[in-house]
Amino acid sequence: MEKISEMTILEYKYDSEEEREQHVKWMESQGFECSGQLRKSDDSLLDENRKYYFYGKFAKKF
């Protein structure tokens, strides 16, 4: 057996866009790549009152 690659994926929920921006800069300085998605909701697509939060998804290949 031979491992070809390994990837770490981390996801974060933020209280504000400013907090997210600062964290994205820090994560990128650590070698992670940001997916670029700014907001996310865990509510159903059919829910008229979907609640969104600031979101970050980061990946790093080893």
Coordinates of N, CA and C in Angstrom, one line a residue:
M1 N 0.9 -1.2 0.0 CA 0.0 0.0 0.0 C 0.9 1.2 0.0
E2 N 0.5 2.3 -0.7 CA 1.2 3.5 -0.8 C 0.3 4.7 -0.7
K3 N 0.5 5.5 0.3 CA -0.3 6.7 0.4 C 0.1 7.7 -0.7
I4 N -0.9 8.2 -1.5 CA -0.6 9.1 -2.6 C -0.7 10.6 -2.1
S5 N -1.6 10.9 -1.2 CA -1.7 12.2 -0.7 C -2.6 12.3 0.6
E6 N -2.5 13.4 1.3 CA -3.3 13.6 2.5 C -3.7 15.0 2.5
M7 N -5.0 15.2 2.8 CA -5.5 16.6 2.9 C -6.3 16.8 4.2
T8 N -6.1 18.0 4.7 CA -6.9 18.4 5.9 C -7.9 19.4 5.5
I9 N -9.1 19.3 5.9 CA -10.2 20.3 5.7 C -10.7 20.8 7.0
L10 N -10.7 22.1 7.2 CA -11.2 22.7 8.4 C -12.3 23.7 8.0
E11 N -13.4 23.7 8.8 CA -14.5 24.6 8.6 C -14.7 25.4 9.9
Y12 N -15.0 26.7 9.7 CA -15.2 27.6 10.8 C -16.5 28.5 10.6
K13 N -17.1 28.8 11.7 CA -18.3 29.7 11.8 C -17.8 31.0 12.5
Y14 N -18.1 32.2 12.0 CA -17.7 33.4 12.5 C -18.9 34.3 13.0
D15 N -18.6 35.2 13.9 CA -19.6 36.2 14.4 C -19.7 37.4 13.5
S16 N -18.6 37.7 12.7 CA -18.7 38.9 11.9 C -17.8 38.7 10.6
E17 N -18.0 39.5 9.6 CA -17.2 39.4 8.4 C -15.8 39.8 8.7
E18 N -15.6 40.8 9.6 CA -14.2 41.2 10.0 C -13.5 40.1 10.6
E19 N -14.1 39.4 11.5 CA -13.5 38.3 12.2 C -13.0 37.2 11.2
R20 N -13.9 37.0 10.2 CA -13.6 36.0 9.1 C -12.4 36.5 8.3
E21 N -12.4 37.7 7.9 CA -11.3 38.2 7.1 C -10.0 38.1 7.8
Q22 N -9.9 38.4 9.0 CA -8.7 38.3 9.8 C -8.2 36.8 9.9
H23 N -9.2 36.0 10.1 CA -8.8 34.5 10.2 C -8.4 34.0 8.9
V24 N -9.0 34.4 7.8 CA -8.6 33.9 6.4 C -7.2 34.3 6.2
K25 N -6.8 35.5 6.5 CA -5.4 35.9 6.3 C -4.5 35.1 7.1
W26 N -4.8 34.8 8.3 CA -3.9 34.0 9.2 C -3.8 32.5 8.6
M27 N -5.0 32.0 8.3 CA -5.0 30.6 7.8 C -4.2 30.5 6.5
E28 N -4.3 31.4 5.6 CA -3.5 31.4 4.3 C -2.0 31.6 4.6
S29 N -1.7 32.3 5.7 CA -0.3 32.4 6.0 C 0.3 31.1 6.6
Q30 N -0.6 30.2 7.0 CA -0.2 28.9 7.5 C -0.2 27.8 6.4
G31 N -0.5 28.3 5.2 CA -0.5 27.3 4.1 C -1.8 26.7 3.7
F32 N -2.9 27.2 4.3 CA -4.2 26.7 3.9 C -4.8 27.5 2.8
E33 N -5.6 26.9 2.0 CA -6.3 27.5 0.9 C -7.8 27.7 1.3
C34 N -8.3 28.9 1.1 CA -9.7 29.2 1.5 C -10.6 28.9 0.2
S35 N -11.7 28.3 0.5 CA -12.7 28.0 -0.6 C -13.3 29.3 -1.2
G36 N -13.3 30.3 -0.5 CA -13.9 31.6 -1.0 C -15.4 31.8 -0.6
Q37 N -16.0 30.7 -0.1 CA -17.4 30.9 0.4 C -17.5 31.8 1.6
L38 N -18.3 32.8 1.5 CA -18.4 33.8 2.6 C -19.4 33.5 3.6
R39 N -20.6 33.0 3.2 CA -21.7 32.8 4.1 C -22.3 31.4 3.9
K40 N -22.9 30.9 4.9 CA -23.5 29.5 4.8 C -24.8 29.5 5.7
S41 N -25.7 28.6 5.4 CA -26.9 28.4 6.2 C -27.1 26.9 6.4
D42 N -27.5 26.5 7.6 CA -27.8 25.1 7.9 C -29.2 24.8 7.7
D43 N -30.0 25.8 7.4 CA -31.5 25.7 7.3 C -31.8 25.1 5.9
S44 N -33.0 24.5 5.8 CA -33.5 24.0 4.6 C -33.6 25.0 3.5
L45 N -33.4 24.6 2.2 CA -33.5 25.5 1.1 C -35.0 26.0 0.9
L46 N -35.9 25.2 1.5 CA -37.3 25.6 1.4 C -37.8 26.5 2.5
D47 N -36.9 26.8 3.5 CA -37.2 27.7 4.6 C -37.1 29.1 4.1
E48 N -38.2 29.9 4.1 CA -38.3 31.2 3.7 C -37.4 32.2 4.6
N49 N -37.2 31.8 5.8 CA -36.5 32.6 6.8 C -35.1 32.0 7.1
R50 N -34.4 31.6 6.1 CA -33.1 31.0 6.3 C -32.2 31.9 7.0
K51 N -31.4 31.4 8.0 CA -30.5 32.2 8.7 C -29.1 31.9 8.2
Y52 N -28.3 32.9 7.9 CA -26.9 32.7 7.4 C -25.9 33.1 8.4
Y53 N -24.7 32.6 8.3 CA -23.6 33.0 9.2 C -22.4 33.1 8.3
F54 N -21.4 33.8 8.8 CA -20.1 33.9 8.1 C -19.4 32.6 8.3
Y55 N -18.8 32.2 7.2 CA -18.2 30.8 7.1 C -16.9 30.8 6.4
G56 N -16.1 29.9 6.8 CA -14.8 29.7 6.1 C -14.5 28.2 6.0
K57 N -14.0 27.8 4.9 CA -13.6 26.4 4.6 C -12.2 26.4 4.1
F58 N -11.3 25.7 4.7 CA -9.9 25.7 4.4 C -9.4 24.3 4.1
A59 N -8.5 24.2 3.2 CA -7.9 22.9 2.8 C -6.4 23.1 2.7
K60 N -5.7 22.0 3.2 CA -4.2 22.0 3.1 C -3.8 20.6 2.7
K61 N -3.1 20.5 1.6 CA -2.6 19.2 1.1 C -1.2 19.0 1.7
F62 N -1.0 17.8 2.2 CA 0.3 17.4 2.8 C 1.1 16.4 1.9

